[in-house]
XYZ file of C-alpha atoms in Angstrom:
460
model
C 21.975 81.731 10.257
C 22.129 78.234 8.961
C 24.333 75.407 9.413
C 26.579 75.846 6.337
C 27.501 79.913 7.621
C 28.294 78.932 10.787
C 30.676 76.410 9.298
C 32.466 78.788 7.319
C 32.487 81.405 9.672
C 29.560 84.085 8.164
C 27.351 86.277 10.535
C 23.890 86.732 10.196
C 24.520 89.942 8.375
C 26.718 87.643 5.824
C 29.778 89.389 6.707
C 32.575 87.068 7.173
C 33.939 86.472 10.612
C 37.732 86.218 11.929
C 39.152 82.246 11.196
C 38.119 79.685 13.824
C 39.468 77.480 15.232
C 38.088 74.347 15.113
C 38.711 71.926 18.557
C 38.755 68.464 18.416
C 36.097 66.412 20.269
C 36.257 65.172 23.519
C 39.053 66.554 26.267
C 41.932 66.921 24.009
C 43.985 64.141 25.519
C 44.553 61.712 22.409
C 45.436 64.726 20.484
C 47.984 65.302 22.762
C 49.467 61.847 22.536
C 49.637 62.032 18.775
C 52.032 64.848 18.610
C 54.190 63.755 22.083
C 54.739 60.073 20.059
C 55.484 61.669 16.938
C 57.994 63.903 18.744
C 59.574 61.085 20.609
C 59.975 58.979 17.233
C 61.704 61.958 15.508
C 64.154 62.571 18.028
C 64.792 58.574 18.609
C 64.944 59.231 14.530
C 67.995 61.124 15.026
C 69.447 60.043 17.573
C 70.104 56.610 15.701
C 71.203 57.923 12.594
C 73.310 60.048 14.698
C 74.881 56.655 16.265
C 74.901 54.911 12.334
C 76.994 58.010 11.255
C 79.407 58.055 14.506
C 80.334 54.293 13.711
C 80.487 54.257 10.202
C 83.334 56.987 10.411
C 80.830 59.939 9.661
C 81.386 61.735 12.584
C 84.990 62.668 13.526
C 86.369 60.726 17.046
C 86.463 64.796 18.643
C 83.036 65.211 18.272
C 82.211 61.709 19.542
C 83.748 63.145 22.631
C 80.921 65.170 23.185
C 77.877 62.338 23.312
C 77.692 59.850 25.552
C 77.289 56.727 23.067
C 76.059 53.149 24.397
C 78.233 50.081 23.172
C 76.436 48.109 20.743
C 76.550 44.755 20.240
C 77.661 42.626 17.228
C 75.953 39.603 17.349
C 76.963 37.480 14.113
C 77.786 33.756 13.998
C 81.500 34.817 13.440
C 81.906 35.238 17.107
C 80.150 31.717 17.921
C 82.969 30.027 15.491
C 86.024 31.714 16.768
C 85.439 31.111 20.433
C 83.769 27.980 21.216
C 84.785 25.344 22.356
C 86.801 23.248 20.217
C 85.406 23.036 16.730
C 82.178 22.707 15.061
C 80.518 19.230 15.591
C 77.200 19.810 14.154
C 74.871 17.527 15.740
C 77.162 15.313 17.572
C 78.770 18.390 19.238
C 75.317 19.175 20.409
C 74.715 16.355 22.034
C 77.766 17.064 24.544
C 77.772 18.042 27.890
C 78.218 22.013 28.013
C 81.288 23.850 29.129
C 80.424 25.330 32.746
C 78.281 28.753 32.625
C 81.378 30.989 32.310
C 82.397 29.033 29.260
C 79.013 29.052 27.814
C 78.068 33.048 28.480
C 81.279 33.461 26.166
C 79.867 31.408 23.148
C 76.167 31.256 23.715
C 75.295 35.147 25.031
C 77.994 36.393 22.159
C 80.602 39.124 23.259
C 79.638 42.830 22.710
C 82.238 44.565 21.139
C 83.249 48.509 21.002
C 83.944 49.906 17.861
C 85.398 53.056 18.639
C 88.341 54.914 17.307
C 89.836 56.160 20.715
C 91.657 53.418 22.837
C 90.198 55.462 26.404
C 86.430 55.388 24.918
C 86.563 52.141 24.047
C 87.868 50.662 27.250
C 86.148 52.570 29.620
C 82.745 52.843 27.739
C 82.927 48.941 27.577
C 83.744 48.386 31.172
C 81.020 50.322 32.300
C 78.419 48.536 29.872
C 80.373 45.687 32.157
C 78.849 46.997 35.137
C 75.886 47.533 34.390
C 74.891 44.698 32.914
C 76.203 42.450 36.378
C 74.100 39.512 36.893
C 72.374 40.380 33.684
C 74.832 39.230 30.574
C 77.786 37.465 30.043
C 80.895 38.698 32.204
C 82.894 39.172 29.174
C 83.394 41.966 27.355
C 85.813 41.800 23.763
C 87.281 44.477 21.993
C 89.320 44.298 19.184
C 92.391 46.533 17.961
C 92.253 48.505 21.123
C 95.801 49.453 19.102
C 95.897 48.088 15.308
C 98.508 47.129 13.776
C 100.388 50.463 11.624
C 103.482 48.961 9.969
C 103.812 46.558 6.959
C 107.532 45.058 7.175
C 107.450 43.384 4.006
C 106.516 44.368 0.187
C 104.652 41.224 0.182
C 103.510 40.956 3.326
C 99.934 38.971 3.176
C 98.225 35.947 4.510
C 101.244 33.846 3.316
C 103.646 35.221 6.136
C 103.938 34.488 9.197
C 102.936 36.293 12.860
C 103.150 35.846 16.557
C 100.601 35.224 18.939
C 100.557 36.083 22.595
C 98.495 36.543 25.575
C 99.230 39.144 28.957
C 98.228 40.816 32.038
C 98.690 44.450 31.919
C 101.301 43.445 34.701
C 103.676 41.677 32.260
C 103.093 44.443 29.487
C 106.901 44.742 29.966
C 107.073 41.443 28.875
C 105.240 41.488 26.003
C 106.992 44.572 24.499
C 110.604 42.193 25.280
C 108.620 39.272 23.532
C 107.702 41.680 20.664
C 111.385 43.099 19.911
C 113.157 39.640 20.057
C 110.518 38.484 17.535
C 110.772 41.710 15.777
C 108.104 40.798 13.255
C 103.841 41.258 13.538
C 101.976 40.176 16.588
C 98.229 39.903 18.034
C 98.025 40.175 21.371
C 95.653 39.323 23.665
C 95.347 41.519 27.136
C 93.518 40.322 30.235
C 91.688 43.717 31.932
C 89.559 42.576 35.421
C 89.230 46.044 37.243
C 89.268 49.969 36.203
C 93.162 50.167 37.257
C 94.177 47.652 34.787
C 92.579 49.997 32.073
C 94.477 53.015 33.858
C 97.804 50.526 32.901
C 97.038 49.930 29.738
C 96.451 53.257 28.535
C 99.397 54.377 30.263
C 101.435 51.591 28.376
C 99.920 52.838 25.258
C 100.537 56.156 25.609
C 104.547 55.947 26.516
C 105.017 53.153 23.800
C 103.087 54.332 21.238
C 105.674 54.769 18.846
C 107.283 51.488 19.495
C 104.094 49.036 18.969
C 104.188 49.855 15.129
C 103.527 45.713 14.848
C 101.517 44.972 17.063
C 97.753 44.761 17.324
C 96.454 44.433 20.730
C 93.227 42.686 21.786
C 91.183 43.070 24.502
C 89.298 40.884 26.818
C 87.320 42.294 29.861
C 86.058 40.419 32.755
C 83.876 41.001 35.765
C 85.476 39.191 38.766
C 82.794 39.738 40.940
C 80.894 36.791 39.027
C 83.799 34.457 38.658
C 87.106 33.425 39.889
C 90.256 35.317 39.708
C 91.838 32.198 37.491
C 93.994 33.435 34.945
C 91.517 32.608 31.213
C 94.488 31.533 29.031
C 92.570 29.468 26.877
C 89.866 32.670 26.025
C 93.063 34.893 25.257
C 94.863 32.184 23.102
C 91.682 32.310 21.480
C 91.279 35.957 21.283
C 94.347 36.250 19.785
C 94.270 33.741 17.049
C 91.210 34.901 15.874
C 92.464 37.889 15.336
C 95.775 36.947 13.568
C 96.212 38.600 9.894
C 98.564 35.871 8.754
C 98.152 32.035 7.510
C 101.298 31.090 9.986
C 102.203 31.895 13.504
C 103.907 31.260 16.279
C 101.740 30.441 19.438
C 103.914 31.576 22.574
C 103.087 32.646 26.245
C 104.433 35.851 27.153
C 106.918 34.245 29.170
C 108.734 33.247 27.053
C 110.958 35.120 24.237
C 111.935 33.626 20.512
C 115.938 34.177 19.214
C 116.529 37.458 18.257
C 114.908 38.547 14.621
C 113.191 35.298 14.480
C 110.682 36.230 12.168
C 113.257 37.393 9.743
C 114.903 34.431 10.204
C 112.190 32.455 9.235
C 111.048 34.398 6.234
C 114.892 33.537 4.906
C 114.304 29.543 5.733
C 110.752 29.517 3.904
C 112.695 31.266 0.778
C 115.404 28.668 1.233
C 113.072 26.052 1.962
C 109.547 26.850 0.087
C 108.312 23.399 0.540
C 107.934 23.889 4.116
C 104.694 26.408 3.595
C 103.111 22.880 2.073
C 104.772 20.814 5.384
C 102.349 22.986 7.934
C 99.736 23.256 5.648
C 99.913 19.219 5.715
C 98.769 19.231 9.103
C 102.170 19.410 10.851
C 103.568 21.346 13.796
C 106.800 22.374 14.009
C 108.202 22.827 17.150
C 110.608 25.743 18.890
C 112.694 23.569 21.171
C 111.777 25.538 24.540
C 114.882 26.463 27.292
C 114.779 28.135 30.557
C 117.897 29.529 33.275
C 118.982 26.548 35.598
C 117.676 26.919 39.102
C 119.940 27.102 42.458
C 118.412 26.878 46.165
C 118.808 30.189 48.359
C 118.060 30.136 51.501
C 116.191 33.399 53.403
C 114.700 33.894 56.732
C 111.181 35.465 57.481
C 110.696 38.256 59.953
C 110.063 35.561 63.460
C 113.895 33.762 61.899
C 112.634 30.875 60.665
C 114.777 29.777 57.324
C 112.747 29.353 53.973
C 114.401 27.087 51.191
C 113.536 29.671 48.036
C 113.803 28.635 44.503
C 115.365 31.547 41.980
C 116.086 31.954 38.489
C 119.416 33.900 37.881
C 119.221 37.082 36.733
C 120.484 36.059 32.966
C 119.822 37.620 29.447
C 117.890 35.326 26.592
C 120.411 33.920 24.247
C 120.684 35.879 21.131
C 120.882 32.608 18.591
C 121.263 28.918 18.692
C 125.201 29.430 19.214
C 124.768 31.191 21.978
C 122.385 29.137 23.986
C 124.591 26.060 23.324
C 127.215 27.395 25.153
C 125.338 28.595 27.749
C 124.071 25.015 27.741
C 127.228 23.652 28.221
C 128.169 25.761 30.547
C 125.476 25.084 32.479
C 123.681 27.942 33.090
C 120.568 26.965 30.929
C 118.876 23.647 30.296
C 115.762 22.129 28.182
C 112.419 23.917 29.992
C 111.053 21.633 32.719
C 113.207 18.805 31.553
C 114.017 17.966 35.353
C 110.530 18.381 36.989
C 108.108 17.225 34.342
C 109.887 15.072 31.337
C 106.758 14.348 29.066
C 106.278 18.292 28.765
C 109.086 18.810 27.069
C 111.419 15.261 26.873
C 109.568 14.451 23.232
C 111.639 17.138 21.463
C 114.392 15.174 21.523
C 116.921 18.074 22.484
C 120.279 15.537 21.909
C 119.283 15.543 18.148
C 118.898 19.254 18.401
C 121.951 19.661 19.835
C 124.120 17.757 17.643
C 123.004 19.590 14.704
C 123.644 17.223 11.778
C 120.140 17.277 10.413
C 118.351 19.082 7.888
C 116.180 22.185 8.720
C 113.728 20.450 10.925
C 113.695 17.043 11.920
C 110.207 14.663 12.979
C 109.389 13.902 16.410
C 106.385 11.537 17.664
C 103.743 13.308 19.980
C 103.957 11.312 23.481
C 101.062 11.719 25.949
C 101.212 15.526 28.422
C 103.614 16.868 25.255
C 102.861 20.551 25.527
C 105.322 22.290 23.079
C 105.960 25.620 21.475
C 104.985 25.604 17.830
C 104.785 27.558 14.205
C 101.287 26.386 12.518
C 98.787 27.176 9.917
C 96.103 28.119 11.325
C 93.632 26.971 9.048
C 91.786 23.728 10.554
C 93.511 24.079 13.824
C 90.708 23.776 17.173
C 90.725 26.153 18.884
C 91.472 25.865 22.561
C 88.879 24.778 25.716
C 87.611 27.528 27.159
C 86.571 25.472 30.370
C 90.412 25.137 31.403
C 91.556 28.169 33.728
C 94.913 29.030 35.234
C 97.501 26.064 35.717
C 96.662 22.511 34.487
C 95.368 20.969 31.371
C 94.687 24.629 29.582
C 97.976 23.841 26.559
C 98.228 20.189 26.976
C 94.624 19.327 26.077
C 94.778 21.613 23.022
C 97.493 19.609 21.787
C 95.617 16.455 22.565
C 93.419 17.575 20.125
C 95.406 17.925 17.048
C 97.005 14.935 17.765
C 93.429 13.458 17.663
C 92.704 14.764 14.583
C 95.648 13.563 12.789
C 98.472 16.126 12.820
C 101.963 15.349 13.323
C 105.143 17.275 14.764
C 109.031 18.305 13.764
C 111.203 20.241 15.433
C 112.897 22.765 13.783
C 116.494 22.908 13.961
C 117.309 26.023 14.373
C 114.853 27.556 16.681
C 114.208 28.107 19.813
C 112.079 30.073 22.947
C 113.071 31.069 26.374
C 111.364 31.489 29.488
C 112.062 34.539 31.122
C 111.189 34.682 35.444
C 109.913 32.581 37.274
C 108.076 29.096 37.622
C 105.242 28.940 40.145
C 101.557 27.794 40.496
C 99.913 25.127 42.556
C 101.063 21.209 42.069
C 97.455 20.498 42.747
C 95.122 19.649 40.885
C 91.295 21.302 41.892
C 88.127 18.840 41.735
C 86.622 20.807 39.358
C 89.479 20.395 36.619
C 89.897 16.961 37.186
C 86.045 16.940 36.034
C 86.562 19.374 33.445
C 89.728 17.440 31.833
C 87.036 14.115 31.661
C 84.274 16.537 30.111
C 86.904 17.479 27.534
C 87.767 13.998 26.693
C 84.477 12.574 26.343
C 84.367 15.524 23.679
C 87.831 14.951 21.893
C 86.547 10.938 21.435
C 83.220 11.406 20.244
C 84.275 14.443 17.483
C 87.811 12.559 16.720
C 87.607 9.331 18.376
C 90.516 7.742 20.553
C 93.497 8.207 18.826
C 96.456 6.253 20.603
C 98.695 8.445 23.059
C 102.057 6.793 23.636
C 103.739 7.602 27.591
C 106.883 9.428 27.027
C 109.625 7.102 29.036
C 112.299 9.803 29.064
C-alpha cells in the first residue's frame, strides 16, 4: 500500500477504510492547553461584558442580586481635583511638603467608587472591598448618591439656585433630617460610615425616611479605622459634599447647626428682589449667616463615690423660627451670638450690634479678622477646597477661611439670616503636636500659592 492510501485511509484491496483520526505529535499536552486557554478567555469574555451590561443599566438591579459583582474603580483626574488639598498649584504646589499618608492615599491612590443602583449593595459590597484590601490601598472608600436627589422644587431650578451642604455621623442622622426641614430646600450630604453597624444605621434611616428625603442626596465616605485614628474627617466630608453639589450657590453648614425656617425660600425671594446679589458672590464675596446658640447655666451633679461635678448644659430650647423671634429670645436672654463669650475672634467679626439694629440694607460688609470661622452662602466656583490634613477639633474651618481670605475674597453679613446650634459644645482645649505641625505645613502652602496676605487680630 503506498504512502498516499494510507493517508487517505484505502486498504490494500483499495477499499476505503472507516475515517481516522489523526493524533497530534508528541504527548498531547500543548493541545490540551490550547483549548483550556481558549475556554478560560471565553468565559472571562463573558463574564466582563456581563459586568459592562450590569453597570451600564443593561441588567435590571434584581438580577444583579444574583452575582456576586467586584467594585470597580474609577480612576479619572476628576477625583484628584475635587479632593486634594487646596487647589491646583501646578509646579509650585509640587514642590510642597505632602499632606500626611492618610491625606495623600485620598488624592494620590484615587477613591474607588460603587456604582450600583441598590443603597444595601453598594454599601456593603464597598465595605468589604474595604477589608480586603487592608494594608493594601487607601482606607477610603467614596460612594456617591447612596440616595439621589428625586424632587425638583422649582420650574427653574438649575445651576443658578442655591443648595445646602452638610456633613454627619450616622449618629446625628436625626440631625440632619432637622437641618434638612428648617432649610426646606436641596441638600448634599456627606455621611461618615467607620464599621458594618454604621451601614446597618444608615440603611435603617433610609428605609423609615425614605419618603421624606425627596431633597436630599446623600454621600458616602467609608473608612477603615483599624489603619487610622478615630478623628472625626470633617474636612474630607466638607469636601465630599461640595463636590457633589448640583447648584452654583450654597450654604456650607455643620449639622449642628439649623438655618431659619424655609430659608431657602427665603432666599430665592431676596435674589428676585435683589438680582445683583448673584454678581456680589460671584465677585468673590462671602456672605455670612450670623451664627447663635442657647445660653449656658452651671448644674451641678454628683458621681456614684459623691463627689460633686460642675456640668455645663444647654437648655432644652427650640431653634427660632425667624429673625423676630431670635431677637426676643435674645433679649430675653435665653440665646446669645455662638461662642461670643469663650472665643471672640470666631464669631466677634460679624458685628452682631449692626445686625441687631436692623437699619441696613439686605446685607451689610464686614472685614475678615484673624481665627474668623463663619457660616456662609458662596459660589462655589474658584472656592479651595478644604485641608484634608486637619481632623476633628482645631484648625479644620478656620484655615479654609484663611484661604479665601488669601486669595482675595471679601465678606458681608446678611441681614436677615441666621443659623443655630443645636446640643452641645465639647472637644478638647488642646491642641495635639501633630496639628500644631500640620497648621505650619498648611501655611507654608497658603504663602507660597497666595502669598501672605495681612490678617488683622480681632480686638472684640
Amino acid at each position: 500500500m503506498r504512502d498516499r492510501d494510507k493517508f487517505i485511509g484505502r486498504s490494500d484491496s483499495g477499499q476505503s477504510l472507516p475515517p481516522r483520526r489523526i493524533k497530534p505529535r508528541g504527548n498531547g499536552i500543548s493541545y490540551n492547553l490550547f483549548w483550556g486557554i481558549l475556554l478560560f478567555s471565553l468565559y472571562w469574555n463573558f463574564h466582563f461584558l456581563l459586568l459592562h451590561l450590569t453597570n451600564q443599566g443593561g441588567l435590571h438591579s434584581s438580577t444583579m442580586s444574583n452575582f456576586q459583582i467586584p467594585h470597580h474603580i474609577l480612576q479619572h483626574e476628576f477625583a484628584k481635583r475635587e479632593f486634594m488639598n487646596g487647589p491646583s498649584g501646578g509646579g509650585a504646589a509640587a514642590a510642597m511638603e505632602q499632606p500626611p499618608p492618610v491625606a495623600r492615599n485620598l488624592t494620590k491612590d484615587l477613591e474607588e467608587m460603587v456604582d450600583f443602583a441598590s443603597p444595601e449593595l453598594m454599601l456593603k459590597t464597598a465595605w468589604q472591598g474595604l477589608l480586603k484590601a487592608r494594608g493594601k490601598k487607601t482606607p477610603y472608600r467614596i460612594i456617591t448618591n447612596v440616595v439621589p436627589r428625586k424632587r425638583v422644587k422649582r420650574k427653574d431650578f438649575g445651576a443658578d439656585d442655591f443648595s445646602l451642604s452638610t456633613h454627619a455621623t450616622v449618629g446625628r442622622l436625626d440631625r440632619l433630617l432637622e437641618e434638612y426641614r428648617r432649610w426646606d430646600g436641596p441638600v448634599s450630604a456627606a455621611v461618615y460610615i467607620s464599621s458594618e453597624a454604621d451601614i446597618d444605621i444608615l440603611l435603617s434611616f433610609i428605609h423609615d425616611k425614605g419618603r421624606i428625603l425627596k431633597d436630599i442626596a446623600i454621600h458616602v465616605l467609608m473608612e477603615d479605622l483599624s489603619f487610622n485614628s478615630n478623628q472625626y474627617p470633617n474636612n474630607i466630608l466638607r469636601n465630599l459634599a461640595m463636590s457633589q453639589l448640583e447648584t452654583d450657590f450654597f450654604v456650607a453648614l455643620d449639622v449642628d447647626f439649623v438655618t431659619s425656617a424655609g430659608a431657602y425660600g427665603q432666599l430665592r425671594n431676596l435674589l428676585d428682589v435683589y438680582p445683583n446679589l448673584f454678581d456680589v458672590l460671584r465677585n468673590k464675596t462671602l456672605l455670612v449667616l450670623p451664627a447663635f446658640e442657647s445660653s449656658r447655666y452651671e448644674v451641678t451633679t454628683k458621681n456614684a463615690t459623691g463627689h460633686e461635678i460642675v456640668t455645663q448644659q444647654v437648655k432644652t430650647l427650640e431653634a427660632p423660627l425667624d429673625k423676630k423671634d431670635m431677637i426676643q429670645k435674645v433679649r430675653a436672654g435665653i440665646v446669645e451670638p455662638f461662642h461670643l463669650k469663650q472665643f471672640p475672634p470666631g464669631h466677634g467679626p460679624t458685628r452682631f450690634p449692626i445686625w441687631f439694629d436692623n437699619r441696613t440694607g439686605p446685607l451689610y460688609p464686614i472685614t475678615y479678622h484673624r481665627k474668623f470661622e463663619p457660616y456662609v452662602l458662596a459660589y462655589r466656583h474658584g472656592l479651595p477646597r478644604y485641608w484634608t490634613g486637619f481632623r476633628g477639633y482645631f484648625f479644620n474651618k478656620y484655615s479654609w477661611f484663611v484661604e479665601v481670605n488669601a486669595m482675595g475674597y471679601n465678606f458681608a453679613v446678611l441681614r436677615d439670616f441666621f443659623v443655630f446650634h443645636v446640643g452641645l459644645s465639647g472637644g478638647s482645649t488642646k491642641i495635639p503636636a501633630w496639628k500644631s505641625r500640620e497648621w505650619q505645613k498648611f501655611l507654608r502652602y497658603k504663602d507660597l500659592i497666595h502669598g501672605n496676605r495681612e490678617m488683622p487680630v480681632f480686638q472684640g
